[in-house]
Short mmCIF file of C-alpha atoms in Angstrom, two decimals:
data_model
loop_
_atom_site.label_atom_id
_atom_site.label_comp_id
_atom_site.label_asym_id
_atom_site.label_seq_id
_atom_site.Cartn_x
_atom_site.Cartn_y
_atom_site.Cartn_z
CA MET A 1 1.50 107.76 39.01
CA THR A 2 2.30 111.33 40.02
CA THR A 3 5.64 112.31 38.57
CA ILE A 4 8.01 114.51 40.49
CA ASP A 5 10.22 116.73 38.35
CA LYS A 6 13.35 116.43 40.42
CA PRO A 7 12.86 113.90 43.16
CA ARG A 8 14.82 114.43 46.35
CA ILE A 9 16.78 111.25 47.03
CA ALA A 10 17.67 110.10 50.55
CA LEU A 11 19.90 107.27 51.65
CA VAL A 12 18.98 105.82 55.05
CA ILE A 13 21.45 103.43 56.67
CA GLY A 14 20.12 101.48 59.61
CA SER A 15 21.86 99.86 62.55
CA GLY A 16 23.99 96.81 61.84
CA SER A 17 27.58 97.37 63.02
CA VAL A 18 30.18 96.45 60.37
CA LYS A 19 27.45 95.28 57.99
CA CYS A 20 26.55 98.95 57.47
CA ALA A 21 29.74 99.28 55.40
CA ALA A 22 27.63 97.74 52.63
CA ALA A 23 26.49 101.33 52.07
CA LEU A 24 29.94 102.04 50.64
CA GLY A 25 29.30 99.35 48.01
CA LEU A 26 26.01 101.02 47.18
CA MET A 27 27.83 104.35 46.79
CA LYS A 28 30.24 102.78 44.31
CA VAL A 29 27.26 101.90 42.13
CA PHE A 30 25.60 105.30 42.59
CA GLU A 31 28.80 107.18 41.78
CA ARG A 32 29.29 105.13 38.62
CA GLU A 33 25.69 105.84 37.58
CA LYS A 34 25.98 109.50 38.64
CA ILE A 35 23.02 109.20 41.01
CA GLY A 36 23.36 112.02 43.53
CA LEU A 37 21.96 112.11 47.03
CA ASP A 38 20.07 115.01 48.64
CA MET A 39 20.47 113.74 52.19
CA VAL A 40 21.93 110.88 54.20
CA VAL A 41 20.46 109.52 57.42
CA GLY A 42 22.33 107.15 59.71
CA CYS A 43 21.60 105.23 62.87
CA SER A 44 24.03 103.36 65.14
CA GLY A 45 26.67 101.60 62.96
CA GLY A 46 24.94 103.18 59.98
CA SER A 47 25.75 106.63 61.33
CA ILE A 48 29.47 106.00 60.81
CA TYR A 49 29.01 105.28 57.10
CA ALA A 50 26.33 107.93 56.64
CA SER A 51 28.83 110.47 57.95
CA LEU A 52 31.68 109.19 55.77
CA ILE A 53 29.40 109.34 52.71
CA ALA A 54 28.11 112.81 53.63
CA LEU A 55 31.69 114.01 53.93
CA GLY A 56 32.08 113.10 50.27
CA TRP A 57 35.06 110.85 50.90
CA SER A 58 35.99 108.12 48.44
CA VAL A 59 35.13 104.51 49.25
CA GLN A 60 38.82 103.83 49.81
CA LYS A 61 39.26 106.72 52.23
CA ALA A 62 36.06 105.77 54.05
CA THR A 63 37.26 102.16 54.36
CA ASP A 64 40.68 103.25 55.63
CA THR A 65 39.06 105.53 58.20
CA THR A 66 36.80 102.73 59.43
CA LEU A 67 39.78 100.42 59.83
CA LYS A 68 41.45 103.03 62.01
CA MET A 69 38.37 103.92 64.08
CA TRP A 70 36.52 100.68 64.64
CA THR A 71 38.77 97.91 65.94
CA ARG A 72 38.47 95.38 68.73
CA GLU A 73 40.62 97.60 70.98
CA VAL A 74 37.74 100.05 71.46
CA THR A 75 36.03 97.54 73.74
CA ALA A 76 39.17 96.11 75.34
CA LYS A 77 39.29 98.37 78.39
CA ARG A 78 36.70 97.66 81.08
CA ASN A 79 35.04 100.55 82.86
CA THR A 80 36.14 99.99 86.46
CA ARG A 81 33.52 102.36 87.82
CA ALA A 82 30.74 100.36 86.12
CA LEU A 83 32.07 97.12 87.58
CA LEU A 84 32.06 98.71 91.03
CA GLN A 85 28.55 100.03 90.41
CA LEU A 86 27.46 96.44 89.83
CA ALA A 87 29.49 94.81 92.60
CA LEU A 88 29.29 97.47 95.29
CA PRO A 89 26.21 99.60 94.59
CA TRP A 90 26.13 100.85 98.20
CA LEU A 91 29.63 102.23 97.72
CA VAL A 92 29.59 103.44 94.12
CA LYS A 93 26.22 104.90 93.25
CA PHE A 94 24.52 103.57 90.11
CA ASP A 95 23.55 106.25 87.60
CA GLU A 96 22.75 106.91 83.94
CA THR A 97 26.41 106.93 82.89
CA PHE A 98 26.62 103.13 83.23
CA GLY A 99 28.49 101.20 80.54
CA LEU A 100 30.76 98.21 80.92
CA ILE A 101 33.36 99.53 78.50
CA ASP A 102 35.62 102.52 79.05
CA ASP A 103 34.69 104.74 76.09
CA SER A 104 37.71 107.04 76.14
CA LEU A 105 39.38 105.23 73.21
CA VAL A 106 36.33 105.10 70.97
CA ASN A 107 35.67 108.78 71.69
CA ARG A 108 39.24 109.65 70.67
CA ARG A 109 39.07 107.44 67.59
CA PHE A 110 35.90 109.15 66.37
CA ARG A 111 37.34 112.61 67.01
CA GLU A 112 40.46 111.71 65.02
CA GLY A 113 38.61 109.78 62.31
CA PHE A 114 36.14 112.54 61.55
CA ALA A 115 38.92 115.11 61.88
CA GLY A 116 36.82 117.65 63.79
CA ALA A 117 34.13 117.76 61.11
CA THR A 118 30.81 119.39 61.91
CA PHE A 119 27.46 118.88 60.21
CA ALA A 120 28.01 122.20 58.47
CA ASP A 121 31.08 120.71 56.71
CA MET A 122 29.09 117.92 55.06
CA LYS A 123 28.90 117.84 51.27
CA ILE A 124 25.48 116.16 51.57
CA PRO A 125 23.08 117.11 54.38
CA LEU A 126 23.49 114.57 57.18
CA PHE A 127 21.13 113.44 59.95
CA VAL A 128 22.24 111.13 62.74
CA THR A 129 19.77 109.55 65.15
CA ALA A 130 20.08 108.48 68.76
CA THR A 131 17.58 107.87 71.56
CA ASP A 132 16.93 109.92 74.68
CA LEU A 133 17.59 107.60 77.64
CA TYR A 134 15.07 109.35 79.87
CA ASN A 135 12.02 109.52 77.62
CA GLY A 136 12.74 107.15 74.70
CA GLU A 137 12.34 109.86 72.08
CA GLN A 138 14.22 109.65 68.82
CA VAL A 139 16.80 112.44 68.77
CA ILE A 140 17.80 113.73 65.33
CA MET A 141 21.18 115.45 65.25
CA SER A 142 21.99 117.76 62.35
CA GLU A 143 24.34 120.32 63.83
CA GLY A 144 27.50 120.41 65.89
CA SER A 145 30.24 117.80 66.02
CA VAL A 146 29.79 114.73 63.82
CA ALA A 147 32.05 112.64 66.09
CA GLU A 148 29.86 113.43 69.12
CA ALA A 149 26.66 112.59 67.21
CA VAL A 150 28.04 109.29 65.92
CA ARG A 151 29.33 108.38 69.36
CA ALA A 152 25.86 108.97 70.82
CA SER A 153 24.26 106.95 68.04
CA ILE A 154 26.41 103.87 68.75
CA SER A 155 25.81 103.76 72.52
CA ILE A 156 25.09 100.02 72.61
CA PRO A 157 23.15 99.32 75.82
CA PHE A 158 25.29 97.96 78.67
CA ILE A 159 28.43 98.17 76.50
CA PHE A 160 29.05 101.88 75.93
CA PRO A 161 27.90 104.52 78.41
CA PRO A 162 25.12 106.81 77.21
CA HIS A 163 26.62 109.93 75.65
CA LYS A 164 25.66 113.38 76.85
CA VAL A 165 24.81 115.80 74.05
CA ASN A 166 23.14 119.15 74.77
CA SER A 167 22.40 118.05 78.34
CA ARG A 168 20.53 114.90 77.20
CA TYR A 169 21.79 111.39 77.86
CA LEU A 170 21.64 109.63 74.51
CA VAL A 171 21.69 105.91 73.84
CA ASP A 172 21.85 103.88 70.65
CA GLY A 173 19.67 105.05 67.76
CA PHE A 174 18.35 101.54 67.15
CA GLN A 175 16.36 101.74 70.37
CA SER A 176 13.94 104.26 68.90
CA ASP A 177 14.13 103.14 65.25
CA PRO A 178 16.70 100.72 63.76
CA LEU A 179 16.02 102.10 60.25
CA PRO A 180 15.04 105.77 60.61
CA ILE A 181 13.19 106.25 57.34
CA GLY A 182 10.87 108.68 59.13
CA VAL A 183 13.67 111.24 59.30
CA ALA A 184 13.99 111.23 55.50
CA ILE A 185 10.20 111.51 55.11
CA LYS A 186 10.12 114.42 57.55
CA GLU A 187 13.00 116.16 55.76
CA GLY A 188 11.12 116.05 52.48
CA ALA A 189 12.69 113.13 50.63
CA ASP A 190 10.79 111.63 47.72
CA ILE A 191 12.79 108.54 46.81
CA ILE A 192 14.21 106.84 49.87
CA ILE A 193 16.89 104.21 49.51
CA ALA A 194 16.70 102.22 52.74
CA MET A 195 19.55 99.92 53.68
CA GLY A 196 18.58 97.92 56.73
CA PHE A 197 19.74 94.89 58.64
CA GLU A 198 18.07 92.59 61.09
CA SER A 199 20.02 92.11 64.31
CA PRO A 200 21.49 88.62 64.57
CA TYR A 201 20.14 86.18 67.11
CA GLN A 202 22.43 84.22 69.42
CA ASP A 203 22.90 80.53 68.67
CA ARG A 204 23.00 79.81 72.39
CA ILE A 205 22.55 82.01 75.43
CA THR A 206 25.43 81.21 77.75
CA SER A 207 26.12 84.50 79.50
CA LEU A 208 24.47 87.67 80.72
CA MET A 209 25.89 89.61 77.76
CA ARG A 210 24.55 87.11 75.25
CA TYR A 211 21.19 87.33 77.00
CA ASN A 212 21.40 91.13 76.73
CA PHE A 213 22.24 90.96 73.00
CA GLN A 214 19.42 88.51 72.40
CA MET A 215 16.86 90.72 74.12
CA SER A 216 18.12 93.70 72.11
CA SER A 217 17.76 91.73 68.87
CA VAL A 218 14.25 90.55 69.69
CA THR A 219 13.10 94.08 70.45
CA SER A 220 14.91 95.88 67.67
CA ASN A 221 13.88 93.40 64.95
CA ASN A 222 10.23 93.76 65.88
CA LEU A 223 10.65 97.55 66.00
CA LEU A 224 12.31 97.45 62.58
CA LYS A 225 9.35 95.63 61.07
CA THR A 226 6.60 97.72 62.60
CA ASN A 227 8.31 101.01 61.74
CA TYR A 228 9.16 99.82 58.24
CA ALA A 229 5.51 98.90 57.63
CA PHE A 230 4.29 102.25 58.91
CA HIS A 231 6.78 104.24 56.85
CA ASN A 232 5.94 102.30 53.69
CA LEU A 233 2.29 103.06 54.10
CA ALA A 234 2.78 106.67 55.18
CA HIS A 235 5.23 107.78 52.48
CA HIS A 236 3.90 109.59 49.42
CA SER A 237 6.54 108.21 47.08
CA GLU A 238 8.91 105.24 46.90
CA ILE A 239 10.94 103.52 49.58
CA ILE A 240 13.39 101.17 47.97
CA PRO A 241 14.77 98.54 50.32
CA ILE A 242 18.35 97.45 49.78
CA LEU A 243 18.89 94.36 51.89
CA PRO A 244 22.36 92.87 51.45
CA GLU A 245 22.70 89.18 52.21
CA PHE A 246 25.68 87.78 54.01
CA GLU A 247 26.53 84.11 53.83
CA HIS A 248 29.24 84.59 56.42
CA LYS A 249 28.38 85.77 59.90
CA ILE A 250 29.56 89.36 60.45
CA LYS A 251 30.34 90.21 64.04
CA LEU A 252 30.66 93.58 65.74
CA PHE A 253 34.36 94.06 64.99
CA ASP A 254 34.86 91.96 61.85
CA THR A 255 36.56 94.80 60.02
CA ASP A 256 38.69 92.22 58.18
CA LYS A 257 35.46 91.38 56.34
CA LEU A 258 34.96 94.95 55.10
CA PRO A 259 35.83 94.17 51.45
CA TYR A 260 33.31 91.31 51.47
CA VAL A 261 30.65 93.50 53.13
CA ILE A 262 31.21 96.31 50.61
CA GLU A 263 31.00 93.81 47.75
CA GLU A 264 27.65 92.48 49.03
CA GLY A 265 26.36 96.04 49.30
CA GLU A 266 27.41 96.64 45.72
CA ARG A 267 25.67 93.44 44.62
CA ALA A 268 22.44 94.35 46.45
CA ALA A 269 22.48 97.84 44.89
CA GLU A 270 23.05 96.46 41.38
CA LYS A 271 19.98 94.29 41.84
CA GLN A 272 17.75 97.31 42.48
CA LEU A 273 19.48 99.58 40.00
CA PRO A 274 17.17 99.00 37.00
CA PHE A 275 14.17 99.99 39.09
CA ILE A 276 15.91 103.03 40.57
CA LYS A 277 16.99 104.21 37.12
CA GLY A 278 13.47 103.66 35.81
CA LEU A 279 12.08 105.72 38.63
CA LEU A 280 14.55 108.52 37.96
CA GLY A 281 14.03 108.30 34.23
CA ILE A 282 17.73 107.75 33.45
CA MET B 1 3.22 94.53 34.11
CA GLU B 2 1.14 91.70 32.69
CA ILE B 3 -1.99 90.62 34.57
CA ILE B 4 -4.03 87.58 33.59
CA ASP B 5 -7.20 86.66 35.46
CA LYS B 6 -8.79 83.26 35.75
CA GLN B 7 -11.81 81.92 37.68
CA VAL B 8 -11.39 78.70 39.68
CA ASP B 9 -14.15 77.47 42.03
CA GLY B 10 -15.51 80.97 42.58
CA VAL B 11 -12.07 82.40 43.27
CA THR B 12 -10.34 84.87 40.96
CA ILE B 13 -6.67 84.15 40.37
CA LEU B 14 -4.65 87.14 39.20
CA SER B 15 -1.35 86.08 37.70
CA LEU B 16 1.06 89.00 37.76
CA THR B 17 4.31 89.25 35.86
CA GLY B 18 6.83 92.07 36.39
CA SER B 19 7.42 94.45 39.31
CA ILE B 20 4.86 95.87 41.71
CA ASP B 21 6.06 99.44 42.14
CA ALA B 22 5.12 103.08 41.64
CA MET B 23 5.15 102.65 37.88
CA THR B 24 2.84 99.66 37.78
CA ALA B 25 0.72 100.40 40.87
CA PRO B 26 -2.02 102.35 39.04
CA GLN B 27 -2.51 99.54 36.51
CA ILE B 28 -2.73 96.87 39.22
CA THR B 29 -5.08 98.97 41.37
CA GLU B 30 -7.35 99.60 38.40
CA PHE B 31 -7.41 95.90 37.53
CA ILE B 32 -8.25 94.84 41.08
CA GLN B 33 -10.90 97.55 41.42
CA ALA B 34 -12.56 96.25 38.26
CA GLN B 35 -12.61 92.72 39.70
CA ILE B 36 -14.15 93.92 42.96
CA ALA B 37 -16.73 95.97 41.04
CA LYS B 38 -17.76 92.75 39.29
CA GLY B 39 -18.27 91.13 42.67
CA ASN B 40 -15.06 89.11 42.56
CA THR B 41 -13.84 89.66 46.09
CA LYS B 42 -12.19 86.29 46.72
CA LEU B 43 -8.83 86.97 45.13
CA VAL B 44 -5.56 85.10 44.82
CA ALA B 45 -2.53 86.98 43.55
CA ASP B 46 -0.13 84.55 41.93
CA LEU B 47 3.22 86.29 42.36
CA LYS B 48 5.35 83.62 40.72
CA GLY B 49 6.29 86.11 38.01
CA VAL B 50 6.87 89.07 40.34
CA ASP B 51 10.50 89.77 41.10
CA TYR B 52 10.18 93.00 43.05
CA THR B 53 7.84 95.04 45.19
CA SER B 54 8.41 98.52 46.58
CA SER B 55 6.50 100.70 49.03
CA ALA B 56 3.97 101.60 46.33
CA GLY B 57 3.47 97.87 45.74
CA LEU B 58 2.81 97.28 49.42
CA ARG B 59 0.24 100.06 49.43
CA VAL B 60 -1.54 98.44 46.46
CA LEU B 61 -1.68 95.10 48.27
CA LEU B 62 -2.93 96.70 51.47
CA GLY B 63 -5.64 98.62 49.63
CA ALA B 64 -6.84 95.43 47.96
CA ILE B 65 -6.79 93.49 51.25
CA LYS B 66 -8.86 96.13 53.03
CA GLU B 67 -11.37 96.49 50.22
CA THR B 68 -11.94 92.77 49.64
CA ARG B 69 -12.20 92.02 53.37
CA ALA B 70 -14.74 94.83 53.79
CA GLN B 71 -16.86 92.88 51.31
CA SER B 72 -16.36 89.50 53.00
CA GLY B 73 -13.64 88.50 50.58
CA ASP B 74 -9.86 88.44 50.85
CA LEU B 75 -6.64 88.78 48.91
CA ARG B 76 -4.32 85.81 49.39
CA LEU B 77 -0.86 85.51 47.94
CA ALA B 78 0.75 82.53 46.23
CA GLY B 79 4.08 81.67 44.63
CA ILE B 80 6.02 84.46 46.35
CA GLN B 81 9.60 84.79 45.15
CA PRO B 82 12.44 85.18 47.72
CA ASP B 83 13.10 88.90 47.13
CA VAL B 84 9.42 89.75 47.47
CA GLN B 85 9.11 87.46 50.50
CA LYS B 86 11.92 89.41 52.19
CA VAL B 87 10.07 92.71 51.78
CA LEU B 88 6.77 91.18 52.94
CA ASN B 89 8.48 89.77 56.03
CA LEU B 90 10.29 93.02 56.82
CA SER B 91 7.12 95.07 56.51
CA GLY B 92 5.11 92.71 58.69
CA PHE B 93 2.70 91.95 55.84
CA THR B 94 3.04 88.22 56.43
CA ASN B 95 1.39 88.83 59.82
CA ILE B 96 -1.78 90.20 58.26
CA LEU B 97 -2.26 88.19 55.08
CA LYS B 98 -2.35 84.54 54.10
CA THR B 99 0.35 83.16 51.85
CA PHE B 100 0.55 79.86 50.00
CA ALA B 101 3.12 77.95 48.00
CA ASP B 102 0.95 77.90 44.86
CA PRO B 103 -2.42 79.19 43.56
CA ASP B 104 -4.12 75.80 43.98
CA ALA B 105 -3.44 75.82 47.72
CA ALA B 106 -4.63 79.42 47.94
CA VAL B 107 -7.87 78.62 46.10
CA ALA B 108 -8.41 75.56 48.32
CA SER B 109 -8.04 77.75 51.42
CA TYR B 110 -11.29 79.56 50.54
CA LYS B 111 -13.33 76.36 50.91
#
């Protein structure tokens, strides 16, 4: 085995809505063990926690911020224009800004939650991924407003309108890679801690939205597996998967389950800790 | 990492105990290479004693699969533990290799 004197450690947090808060549990373990990170990469829900971790905030402050930002209210207000685009397309022209939910509240929540932070303010270098609506490319954001980047990264298809950043319409990061390990490889990471989640499948498909979610899950789970395989084979060093298990179903806005999610993240990290420490020689 | 080999009906069973990762990968690769050099290309890896595999572990398995198949053999897995199964599923490895509940079933599959 080739030894690396001081391996660069990356944490990659994939898409998974509230489940991504498990990364805070992992950070509790890493902080206790004094394992530092050289970069954090986040996608979709994972971009929220990647940003909170990169800011260097405590687990408690990160949890409190999530509880303020991500509540059911952010999807409560329908986007009237989108409804008209569907019902009366000859009257209200359909375009790339379509999204069933009015995103003004979530935009405000992110701006307030991240308190105007930019990538330059991060204690740990941060990379947030989204997907270009027009050509499908993965877009890696590492400068400018963190709130804008996170908002773009969580543009769930049909739900939130694509978000315009630097004249590109960006949709959810999971659509190009639900677990963007490639970003960490490209940025020169050696040891990559990859926390990923498979998208849940619907028990029954009883509405157009459930059908939409199901199709998203089918595609993104297959994308997750193919990309994960490729990255594992392409990387020169170690990719350590941290895959928390949840006995209870965690839905998009189950923020009341945050303590449980964080605990499961902590448990999953503890399980891999002996190997990580062995790899780091500590 | 402890590796014990055993011949059953022309198939070589490799019983592994420990983790398959960057630290143990060279040892496992060397062991498998030696088996292939001896002409033992029908392999079964009994992973009952393996609790963990990382990216380096996956690369070892893939290397062995490619090399044995190029010589009309194969590497088949048996006794996979849940944590290892999760990684194999996630990485799509279960789509390209044959897995069995125990080594006997894996050996029988070569007939």
